[in-house]
Short mmCIF file of C-alpha atoms in Angstrom, two decimals:
data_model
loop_
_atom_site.label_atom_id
_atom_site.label_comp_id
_atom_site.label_asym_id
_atom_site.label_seq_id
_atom_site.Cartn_x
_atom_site.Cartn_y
_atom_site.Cartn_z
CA UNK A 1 149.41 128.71 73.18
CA UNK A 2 152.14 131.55 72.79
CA UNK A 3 149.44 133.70 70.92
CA UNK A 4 147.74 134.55 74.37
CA UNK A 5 150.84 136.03 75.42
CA UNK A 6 150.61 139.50 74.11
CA UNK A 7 147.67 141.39 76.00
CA UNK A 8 145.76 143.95 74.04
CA UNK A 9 146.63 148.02 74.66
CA UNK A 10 145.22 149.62 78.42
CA UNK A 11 141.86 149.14 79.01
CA UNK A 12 141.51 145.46 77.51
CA UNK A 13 139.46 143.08 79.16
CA UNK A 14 141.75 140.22 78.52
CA UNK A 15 144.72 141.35 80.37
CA UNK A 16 146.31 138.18 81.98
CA UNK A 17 148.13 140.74 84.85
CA UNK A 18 147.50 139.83 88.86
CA UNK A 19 145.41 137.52 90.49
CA UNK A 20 143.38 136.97 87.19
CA UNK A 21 147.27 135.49 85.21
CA UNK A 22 147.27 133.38 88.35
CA UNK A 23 144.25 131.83 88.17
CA UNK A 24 144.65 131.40 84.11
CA UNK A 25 147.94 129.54 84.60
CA UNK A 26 146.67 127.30 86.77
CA UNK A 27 143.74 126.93 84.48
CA UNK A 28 146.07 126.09 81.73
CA UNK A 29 148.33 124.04 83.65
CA UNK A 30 145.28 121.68 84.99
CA UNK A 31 144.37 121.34 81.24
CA UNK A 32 147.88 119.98 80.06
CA UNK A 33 147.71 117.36 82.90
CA UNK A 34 144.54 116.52 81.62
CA UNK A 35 145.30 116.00 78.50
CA UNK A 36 148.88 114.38 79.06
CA UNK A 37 146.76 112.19 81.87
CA UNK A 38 144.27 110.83 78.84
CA UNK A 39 147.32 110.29 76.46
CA UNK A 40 148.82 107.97 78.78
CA UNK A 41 145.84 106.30 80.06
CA UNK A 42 144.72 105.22 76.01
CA UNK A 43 148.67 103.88 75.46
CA UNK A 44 148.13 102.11 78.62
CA UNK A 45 144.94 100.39 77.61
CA UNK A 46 146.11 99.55 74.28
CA UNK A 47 149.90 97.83 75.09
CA UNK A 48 148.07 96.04 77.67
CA UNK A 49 149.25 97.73 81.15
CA UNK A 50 145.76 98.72 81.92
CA UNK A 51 143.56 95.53 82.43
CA UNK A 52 141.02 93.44 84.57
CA UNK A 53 143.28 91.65 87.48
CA UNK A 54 142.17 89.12 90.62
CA UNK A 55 143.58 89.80 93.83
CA UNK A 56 142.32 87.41 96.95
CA UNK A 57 139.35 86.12 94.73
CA UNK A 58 138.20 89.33 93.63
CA UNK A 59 138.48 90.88 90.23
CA UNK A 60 139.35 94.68 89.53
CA UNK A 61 138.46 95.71 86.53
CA UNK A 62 140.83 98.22 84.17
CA UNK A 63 144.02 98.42 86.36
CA UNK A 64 147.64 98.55 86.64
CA UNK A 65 149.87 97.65 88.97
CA UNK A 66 152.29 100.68 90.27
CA UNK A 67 155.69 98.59 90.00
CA UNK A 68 155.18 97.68 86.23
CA UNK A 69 153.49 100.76 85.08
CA UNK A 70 156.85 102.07 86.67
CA UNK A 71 158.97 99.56 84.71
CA UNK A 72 156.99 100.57 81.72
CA UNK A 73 157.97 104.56 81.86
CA UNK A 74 161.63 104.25 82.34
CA UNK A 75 161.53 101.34 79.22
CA UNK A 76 159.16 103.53 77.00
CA UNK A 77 161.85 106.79 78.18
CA UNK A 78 159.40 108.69 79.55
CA UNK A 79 161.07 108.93 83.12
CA UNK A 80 164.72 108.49 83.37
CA UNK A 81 164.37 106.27 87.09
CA UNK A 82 161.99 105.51 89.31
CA UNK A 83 162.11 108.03 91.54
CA UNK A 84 161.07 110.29 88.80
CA UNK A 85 158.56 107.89 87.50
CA UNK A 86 156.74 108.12 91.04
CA UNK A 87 156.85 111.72 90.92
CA UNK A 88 154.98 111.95 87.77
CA UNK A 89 152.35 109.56 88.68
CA UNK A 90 152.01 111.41 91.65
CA UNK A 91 151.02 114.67 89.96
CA UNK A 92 148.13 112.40 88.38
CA UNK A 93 146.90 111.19 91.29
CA UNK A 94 147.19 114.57 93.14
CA UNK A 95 145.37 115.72 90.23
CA UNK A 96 142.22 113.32 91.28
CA UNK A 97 143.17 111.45 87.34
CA UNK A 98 144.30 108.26 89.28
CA UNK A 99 144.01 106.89 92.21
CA UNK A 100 144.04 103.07 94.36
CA UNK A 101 141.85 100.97 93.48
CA UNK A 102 140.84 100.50 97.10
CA UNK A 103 141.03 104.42 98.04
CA UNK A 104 143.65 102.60 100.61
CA UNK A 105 146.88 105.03 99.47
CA UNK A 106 146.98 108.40 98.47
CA UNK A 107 150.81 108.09 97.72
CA UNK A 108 152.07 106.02 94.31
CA UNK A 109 154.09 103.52 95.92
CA UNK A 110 156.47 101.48 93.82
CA UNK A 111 155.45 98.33 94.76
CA UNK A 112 152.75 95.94 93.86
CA UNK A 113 149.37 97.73 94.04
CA UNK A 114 146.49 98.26 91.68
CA UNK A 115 146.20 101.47 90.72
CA UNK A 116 143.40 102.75 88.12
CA UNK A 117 142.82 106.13 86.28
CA UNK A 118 139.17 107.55 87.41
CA UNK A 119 137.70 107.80 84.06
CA UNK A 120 138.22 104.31 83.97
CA UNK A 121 135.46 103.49 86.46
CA UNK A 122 133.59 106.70 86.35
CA UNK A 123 134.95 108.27 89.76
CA UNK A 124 136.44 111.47 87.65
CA UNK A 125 135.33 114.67 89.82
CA UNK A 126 133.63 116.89 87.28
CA UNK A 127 133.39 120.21 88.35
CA UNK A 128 133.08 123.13 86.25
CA UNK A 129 136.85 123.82 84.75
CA UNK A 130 136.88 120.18 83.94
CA UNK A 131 133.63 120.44 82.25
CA UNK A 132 134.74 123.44 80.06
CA UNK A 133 138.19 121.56 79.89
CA UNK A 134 136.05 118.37 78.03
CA UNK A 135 133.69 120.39 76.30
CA UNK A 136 136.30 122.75 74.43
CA UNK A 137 138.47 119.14 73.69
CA UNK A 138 135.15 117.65 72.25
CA UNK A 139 134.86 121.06 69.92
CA UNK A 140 138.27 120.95 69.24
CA UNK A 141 138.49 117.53 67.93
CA UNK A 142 135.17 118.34 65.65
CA UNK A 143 136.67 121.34 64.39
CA UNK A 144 139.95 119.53 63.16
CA UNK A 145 137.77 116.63 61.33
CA UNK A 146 139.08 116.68 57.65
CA UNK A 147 135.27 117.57 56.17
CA UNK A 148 135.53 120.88 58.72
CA UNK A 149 136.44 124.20 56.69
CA UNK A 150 135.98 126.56 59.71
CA UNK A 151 139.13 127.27 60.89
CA UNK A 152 141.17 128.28 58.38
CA UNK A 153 144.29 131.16 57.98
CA UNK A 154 142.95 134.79 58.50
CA UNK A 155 143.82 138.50 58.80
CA UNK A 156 143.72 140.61 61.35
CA UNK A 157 145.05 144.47 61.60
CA UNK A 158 147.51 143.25 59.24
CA UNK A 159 148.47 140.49 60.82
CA UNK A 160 147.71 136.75 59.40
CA UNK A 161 146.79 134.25 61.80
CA UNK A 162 146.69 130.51 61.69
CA UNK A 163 143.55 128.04 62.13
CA UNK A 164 141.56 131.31 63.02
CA UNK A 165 137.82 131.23 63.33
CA UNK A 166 135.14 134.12 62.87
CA UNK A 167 132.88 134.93 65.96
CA UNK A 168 129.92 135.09 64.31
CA UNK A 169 130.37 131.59 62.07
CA UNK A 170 131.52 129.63 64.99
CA UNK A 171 128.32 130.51 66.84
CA UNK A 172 126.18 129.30 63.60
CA UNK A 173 128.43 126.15 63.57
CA UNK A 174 127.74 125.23 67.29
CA UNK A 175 123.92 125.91 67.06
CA UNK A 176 124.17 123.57 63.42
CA UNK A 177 126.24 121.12 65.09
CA UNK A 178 123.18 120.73 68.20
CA UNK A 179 125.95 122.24 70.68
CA UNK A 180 123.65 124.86 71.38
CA UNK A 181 119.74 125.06 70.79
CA UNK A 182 119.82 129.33 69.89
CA UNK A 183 122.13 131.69 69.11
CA UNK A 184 122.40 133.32 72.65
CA UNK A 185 122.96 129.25 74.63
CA UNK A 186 126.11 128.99 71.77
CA UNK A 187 127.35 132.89 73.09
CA UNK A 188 126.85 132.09 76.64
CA UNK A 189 129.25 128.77 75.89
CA UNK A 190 131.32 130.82 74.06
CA UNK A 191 132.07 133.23 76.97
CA UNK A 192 132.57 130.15 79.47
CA UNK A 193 135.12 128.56 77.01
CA UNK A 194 137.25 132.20 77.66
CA UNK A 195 137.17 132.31 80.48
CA UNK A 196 138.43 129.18 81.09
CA UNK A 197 141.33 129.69 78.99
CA UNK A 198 140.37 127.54 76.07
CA UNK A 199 139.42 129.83 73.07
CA UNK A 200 140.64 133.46 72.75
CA UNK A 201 140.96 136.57 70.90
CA UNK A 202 143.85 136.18 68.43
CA UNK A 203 145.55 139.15 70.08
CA UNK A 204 144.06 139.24 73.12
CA UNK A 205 142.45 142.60 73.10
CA UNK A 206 138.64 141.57 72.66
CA UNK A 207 136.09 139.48 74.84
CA UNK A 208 133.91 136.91 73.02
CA UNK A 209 131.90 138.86 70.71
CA UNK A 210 129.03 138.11 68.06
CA UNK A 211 131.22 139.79 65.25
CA UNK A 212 133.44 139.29 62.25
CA UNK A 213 136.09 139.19 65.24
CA UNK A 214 138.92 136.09 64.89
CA UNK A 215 139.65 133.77 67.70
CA UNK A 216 141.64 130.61 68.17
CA UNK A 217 142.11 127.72 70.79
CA UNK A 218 144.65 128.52 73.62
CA UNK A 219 145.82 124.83 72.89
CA UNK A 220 146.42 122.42 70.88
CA UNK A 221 144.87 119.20 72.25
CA UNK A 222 146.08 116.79 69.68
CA UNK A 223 149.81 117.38 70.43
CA UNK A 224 152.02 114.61 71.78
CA UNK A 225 152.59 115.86 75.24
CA UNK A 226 155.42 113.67 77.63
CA UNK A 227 155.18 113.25 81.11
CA UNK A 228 158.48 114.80 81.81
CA UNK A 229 156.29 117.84 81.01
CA UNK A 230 154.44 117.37 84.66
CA UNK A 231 157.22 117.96 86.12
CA UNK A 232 158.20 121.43 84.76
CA UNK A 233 156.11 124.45 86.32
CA UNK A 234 156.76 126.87 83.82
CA UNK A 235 153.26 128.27 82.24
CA UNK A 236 152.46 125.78 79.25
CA UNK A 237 152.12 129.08 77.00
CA UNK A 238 156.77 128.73 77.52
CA UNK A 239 156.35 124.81 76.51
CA UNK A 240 154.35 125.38 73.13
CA UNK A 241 157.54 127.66 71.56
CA UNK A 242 159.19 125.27 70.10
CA UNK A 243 158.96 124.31 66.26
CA UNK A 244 157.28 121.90 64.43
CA UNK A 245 156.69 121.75 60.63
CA UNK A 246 152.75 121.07 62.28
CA UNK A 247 153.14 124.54 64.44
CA UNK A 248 150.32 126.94 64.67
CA UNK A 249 151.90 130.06 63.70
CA UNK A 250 151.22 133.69 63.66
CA UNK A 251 153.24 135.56 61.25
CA UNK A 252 153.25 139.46 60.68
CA UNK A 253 153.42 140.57 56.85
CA UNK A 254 157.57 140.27 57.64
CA UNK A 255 158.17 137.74 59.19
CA UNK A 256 160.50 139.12 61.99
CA UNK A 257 157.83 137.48 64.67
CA UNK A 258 156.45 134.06 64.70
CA UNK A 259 154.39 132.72 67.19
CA UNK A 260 153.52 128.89 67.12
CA UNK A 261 152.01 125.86 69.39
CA UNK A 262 152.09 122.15 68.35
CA UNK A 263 150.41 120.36 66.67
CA UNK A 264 149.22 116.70 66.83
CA UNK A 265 150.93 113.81 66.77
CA UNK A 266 149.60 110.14 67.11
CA UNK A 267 150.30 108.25 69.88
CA UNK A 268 149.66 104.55 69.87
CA UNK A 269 151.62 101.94 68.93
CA UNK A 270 151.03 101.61 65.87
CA UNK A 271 153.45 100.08 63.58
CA UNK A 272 152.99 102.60 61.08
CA UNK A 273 153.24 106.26 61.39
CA UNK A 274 152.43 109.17 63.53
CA UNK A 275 154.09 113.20 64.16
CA UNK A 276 154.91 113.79 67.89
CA UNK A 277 155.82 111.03 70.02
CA UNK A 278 156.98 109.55 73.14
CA UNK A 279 160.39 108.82 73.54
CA UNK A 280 163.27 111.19 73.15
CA UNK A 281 165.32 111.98 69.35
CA UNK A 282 169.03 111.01 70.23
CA UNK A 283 169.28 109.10 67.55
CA UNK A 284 168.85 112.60 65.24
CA UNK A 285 171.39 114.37 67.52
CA UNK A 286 171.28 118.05 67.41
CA UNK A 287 168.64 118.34 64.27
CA UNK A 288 166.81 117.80 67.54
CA UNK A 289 163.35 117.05 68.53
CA UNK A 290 160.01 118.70 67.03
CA UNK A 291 157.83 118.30 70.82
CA UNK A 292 157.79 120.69 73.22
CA UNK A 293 158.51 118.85 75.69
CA UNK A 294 161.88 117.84 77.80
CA UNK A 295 163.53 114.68 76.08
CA UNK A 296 165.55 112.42 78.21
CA UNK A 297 168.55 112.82 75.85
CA UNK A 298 171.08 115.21 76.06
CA UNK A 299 170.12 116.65 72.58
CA UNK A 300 168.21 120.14 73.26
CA UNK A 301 164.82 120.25 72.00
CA UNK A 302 164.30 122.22 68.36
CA UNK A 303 163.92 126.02 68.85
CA UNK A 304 162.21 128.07 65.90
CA UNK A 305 164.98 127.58 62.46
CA UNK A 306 166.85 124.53 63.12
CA UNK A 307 169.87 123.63 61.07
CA UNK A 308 169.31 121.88 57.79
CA UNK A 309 170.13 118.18 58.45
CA UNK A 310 171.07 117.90 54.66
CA UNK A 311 174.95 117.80 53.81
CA UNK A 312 174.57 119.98 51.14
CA UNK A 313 171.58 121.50 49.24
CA UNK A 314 169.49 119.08 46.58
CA UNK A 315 167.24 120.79 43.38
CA UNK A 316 164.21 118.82 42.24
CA UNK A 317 165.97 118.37 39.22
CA UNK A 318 168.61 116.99 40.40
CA UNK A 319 166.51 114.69 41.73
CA UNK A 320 164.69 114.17 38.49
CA UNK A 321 167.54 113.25 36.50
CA UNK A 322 168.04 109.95 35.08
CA UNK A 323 170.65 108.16 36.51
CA UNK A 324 170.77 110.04 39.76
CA UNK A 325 171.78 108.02 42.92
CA UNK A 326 168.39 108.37 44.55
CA UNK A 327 166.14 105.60 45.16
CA UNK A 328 161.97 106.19 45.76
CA UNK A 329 160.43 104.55 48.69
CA UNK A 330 156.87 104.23 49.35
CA UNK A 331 155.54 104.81 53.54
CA UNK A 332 152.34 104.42 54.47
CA UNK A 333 151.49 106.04 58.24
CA UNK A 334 148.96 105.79 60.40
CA UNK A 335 148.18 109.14 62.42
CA UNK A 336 147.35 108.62 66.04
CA UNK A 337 145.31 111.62 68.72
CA UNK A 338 149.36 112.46 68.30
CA UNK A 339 150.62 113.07 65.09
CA UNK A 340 152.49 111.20 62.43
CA UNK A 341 155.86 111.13 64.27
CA UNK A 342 158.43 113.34 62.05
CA UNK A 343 158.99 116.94 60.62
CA UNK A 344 159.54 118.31 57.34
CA UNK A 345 161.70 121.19 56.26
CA UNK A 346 162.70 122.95 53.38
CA UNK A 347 161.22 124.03 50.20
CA UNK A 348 161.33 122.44 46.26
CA UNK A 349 162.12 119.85 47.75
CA UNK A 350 160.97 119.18 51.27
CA UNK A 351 162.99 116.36 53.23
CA UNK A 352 162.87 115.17 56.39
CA UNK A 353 164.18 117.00 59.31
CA UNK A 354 163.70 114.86 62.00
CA UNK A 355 161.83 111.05 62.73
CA UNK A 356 160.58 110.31 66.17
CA UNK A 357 162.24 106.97 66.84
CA UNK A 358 159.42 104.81 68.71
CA UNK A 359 157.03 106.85 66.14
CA UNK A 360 154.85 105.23 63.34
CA UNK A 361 157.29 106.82 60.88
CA UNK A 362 160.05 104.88 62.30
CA UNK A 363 158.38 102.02 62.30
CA UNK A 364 157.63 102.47 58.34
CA UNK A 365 160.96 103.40 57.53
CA UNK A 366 161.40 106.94 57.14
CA UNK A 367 164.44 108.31 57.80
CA UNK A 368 166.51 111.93 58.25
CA UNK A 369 167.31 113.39 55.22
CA UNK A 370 164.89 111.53 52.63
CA UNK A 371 163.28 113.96 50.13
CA UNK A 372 159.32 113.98 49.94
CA UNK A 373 158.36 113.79 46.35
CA UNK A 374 154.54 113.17 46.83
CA UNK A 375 151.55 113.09 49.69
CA UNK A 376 148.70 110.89 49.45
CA UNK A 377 149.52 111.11 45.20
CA UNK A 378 150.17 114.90 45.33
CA UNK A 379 152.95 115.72 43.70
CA UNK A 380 154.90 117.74 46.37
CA UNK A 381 158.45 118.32 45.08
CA UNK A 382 157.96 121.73 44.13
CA UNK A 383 156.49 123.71 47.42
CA UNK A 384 157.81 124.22 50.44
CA UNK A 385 157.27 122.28 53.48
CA UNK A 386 154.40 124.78 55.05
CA UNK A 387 151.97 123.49 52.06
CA UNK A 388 153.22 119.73 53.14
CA UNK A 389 152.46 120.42 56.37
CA UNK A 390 148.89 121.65 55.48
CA UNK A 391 148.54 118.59 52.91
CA UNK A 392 148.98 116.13 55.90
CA UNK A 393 147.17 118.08 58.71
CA UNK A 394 143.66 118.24 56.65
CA UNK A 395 143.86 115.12 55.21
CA UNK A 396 143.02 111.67 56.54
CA UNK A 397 144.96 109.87 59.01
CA UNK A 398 146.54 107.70 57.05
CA UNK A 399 148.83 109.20 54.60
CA UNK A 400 150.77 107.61 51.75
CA UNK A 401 154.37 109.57 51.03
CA UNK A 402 156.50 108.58 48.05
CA UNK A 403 160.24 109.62 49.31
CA UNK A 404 163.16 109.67 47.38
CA UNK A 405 166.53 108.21 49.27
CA UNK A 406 170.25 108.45 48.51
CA UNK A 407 172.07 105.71 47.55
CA UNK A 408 175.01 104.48 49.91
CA UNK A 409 178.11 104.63 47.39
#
């Protein structure tokens, strides 16, 4: 999201400046409850919380009832007590994505009442941000299928952008794709999805335009957002800074700037693996937590360059040698509309910098500090972890990593 923050020279059309950066915040803030709403809501249908219940004879289809849903936060960490677990349930409901069953409250109440999300029984008010809103997600998700070679790493002015597309292929892609029947319907969308915040120029100084031009998506819709996030009214564009080895990032030719937003990381329950998930990283201390969100922990979230977890540094070959006190370990994980639920670091070899505790990675048994020594067969022990990184995000969900582990002496 950061790389809308720079506006173009005087003059540009996309200055964010005024009544117009007012109006885009709140644009962008609508669009991370939206998506944070619809994270929750699929968790909630599969553990269970969300289902058909009988009151006085009568059955309510796809529900939950406010006092466990609030039982369910504060055990799942993503609200610290209940006060704070009706505030955040509140901003859904102000935010027309939930509401009583019966239309009978407007406030969450902590007690036992069915509550249900809107999309749930069709109610959802769809005017014409949240249409954009849905249409860009629906692109979005298209865009990041594994078969999909349009967005890719590009240069601009001398500056190399990340998962970049070109103005002119994206509007042959939507009209291929049926998204548009001509050229001109996929131009006019185009133009709607800017100004609504979803897609921009990659440095802000340019309109949509049928050109070699390069443009990205504002966000990142796959990333694991937390609820805690609801609560904090900074501009989401201050939330996406902090680093992830599945980042977004712009980079000039030396590296003294990076710019970066999060990537996805699975977030279902499933008891293999996913990269950005729900609960908070105390148990990896200060090495600290890849989302961009708030944790519930006193460990700060990871800023850009985090310390090396490792104790000292470890060669491939050392690795490699017979003999050595390292043991291999085979994970398969399971990405989620989250992630895979960990970060890697480092470079010939990569390790692991940080595992999500309630993620799939967890749950398979990675741990801080292993070394990755292969990706879905690929040997990996001689790049760095940006190539990893690219390995997992455009491959298939499930990925199979060969680790290698130090022995306990």
């Amino acid at each position: 999201m950061e790389e809308g923050g720079s506006t173009g020279g005087g003059g540009s059309d996309c200055s964010t400046s005024g009544s117009g950066g007012a109006q885009q915040r709140e644009l962008e803030r609508m669009a991370e409850v939206l998506v944070t709403g619809e994270q929750l809501r699929l968790r909630l249908h599969e553990e269970k919380v969300i289902k058909d219940r009988r009151h006085h004879l009568k059955t309510y289809p796809n529900c939950f009832v406010a006092k466990e849903l609030i039982d369910w936060l504060i055990e799942h960490k993503e609200a610290s007590d209940r006060e704070t677990a009706i505030k955040l349930m509140q901003k859904l409901a102000d935010r027309g994505i939930i509401h009583h069953v019966c239309d009978e409250h407007k406030e969450f109440k902590d007690v036992k009442l069915f509550y249900r999300f809107r999309k749930d029984d069709g109610t959802f008010p769809l005017d014409n941000e949240v249409k954009a809103f849905m249409r860009g997600q629906r692109l979005y998700e298209k865009l990041m299928a594994p078969e999909n070679t349009l967005l890719q790493p590009r240069e601009e002015e001398g500056v190399k952008y990340e998962r970049t597309f070109m103005a002119s292929e994206f509007l042959d892609w939507l009209v291929q794709e049926g998204e548009a029947t001509t050229r001109k319907e996929a131009e006019q969308l185009c133009h709607r999805l800017m100004e609504h915040g979803i897609i921009q120029h990659v440095s802000n100084k340019h309109p949509f335009v049928d050109s070699n031009l390069l443009y990205q998506f504002r966000m990142n819709f796959r990333r694991r957002r937390r609820l805690m996030e609801l609560l904090n009214e900074k501009s989401p564009s201050s939330q996406e800074a902090h680093d992830s080895p599945f980042c977004l990032r712009k980079q000039s030719h030396d590296n003294r700037k990076s710019t970066s937003f999060m990537s996805v990381s699975p977030s279902k329950e499933i008891k293999i693996v996913s990269a950005v998930r729900r609960s908070s990283m105390s148990s990896c201390g200060s090495s600290g937590y890849f989302s961009s969100s708030p944790t519930l922990s006193s460990s700060p979230p990871v800023l850009c360059n985090p310390k090396s977890v490792l104790k000292r540094p470890v060669t491939s070959e050392e690795l490699l040698t017979p003999g050595a006190p390292y043991a291999r370990k085979t994970f398969t994980i399971v990405g989620d509309a989250v992630g895979w639920g960990f970060v890697v670091r480092g470079s010939k070899p990569c390790h692991i910098q940080a595992v999500d505790p309630s993620g799939p990675a967890a749950a398979a048994g990675m741990k801080v500090c292993q070394f990755v020594v292969s990706v879905n067969g690929l040997n990996v022990l001689h790049v760095d972890y940006r190539t990893v990184s690219n390995l997992i995000l455009t491959g298939p969900r499930t990925i199979v990593m060969e680790v290698m582990e130090e022995l306990e002496c």
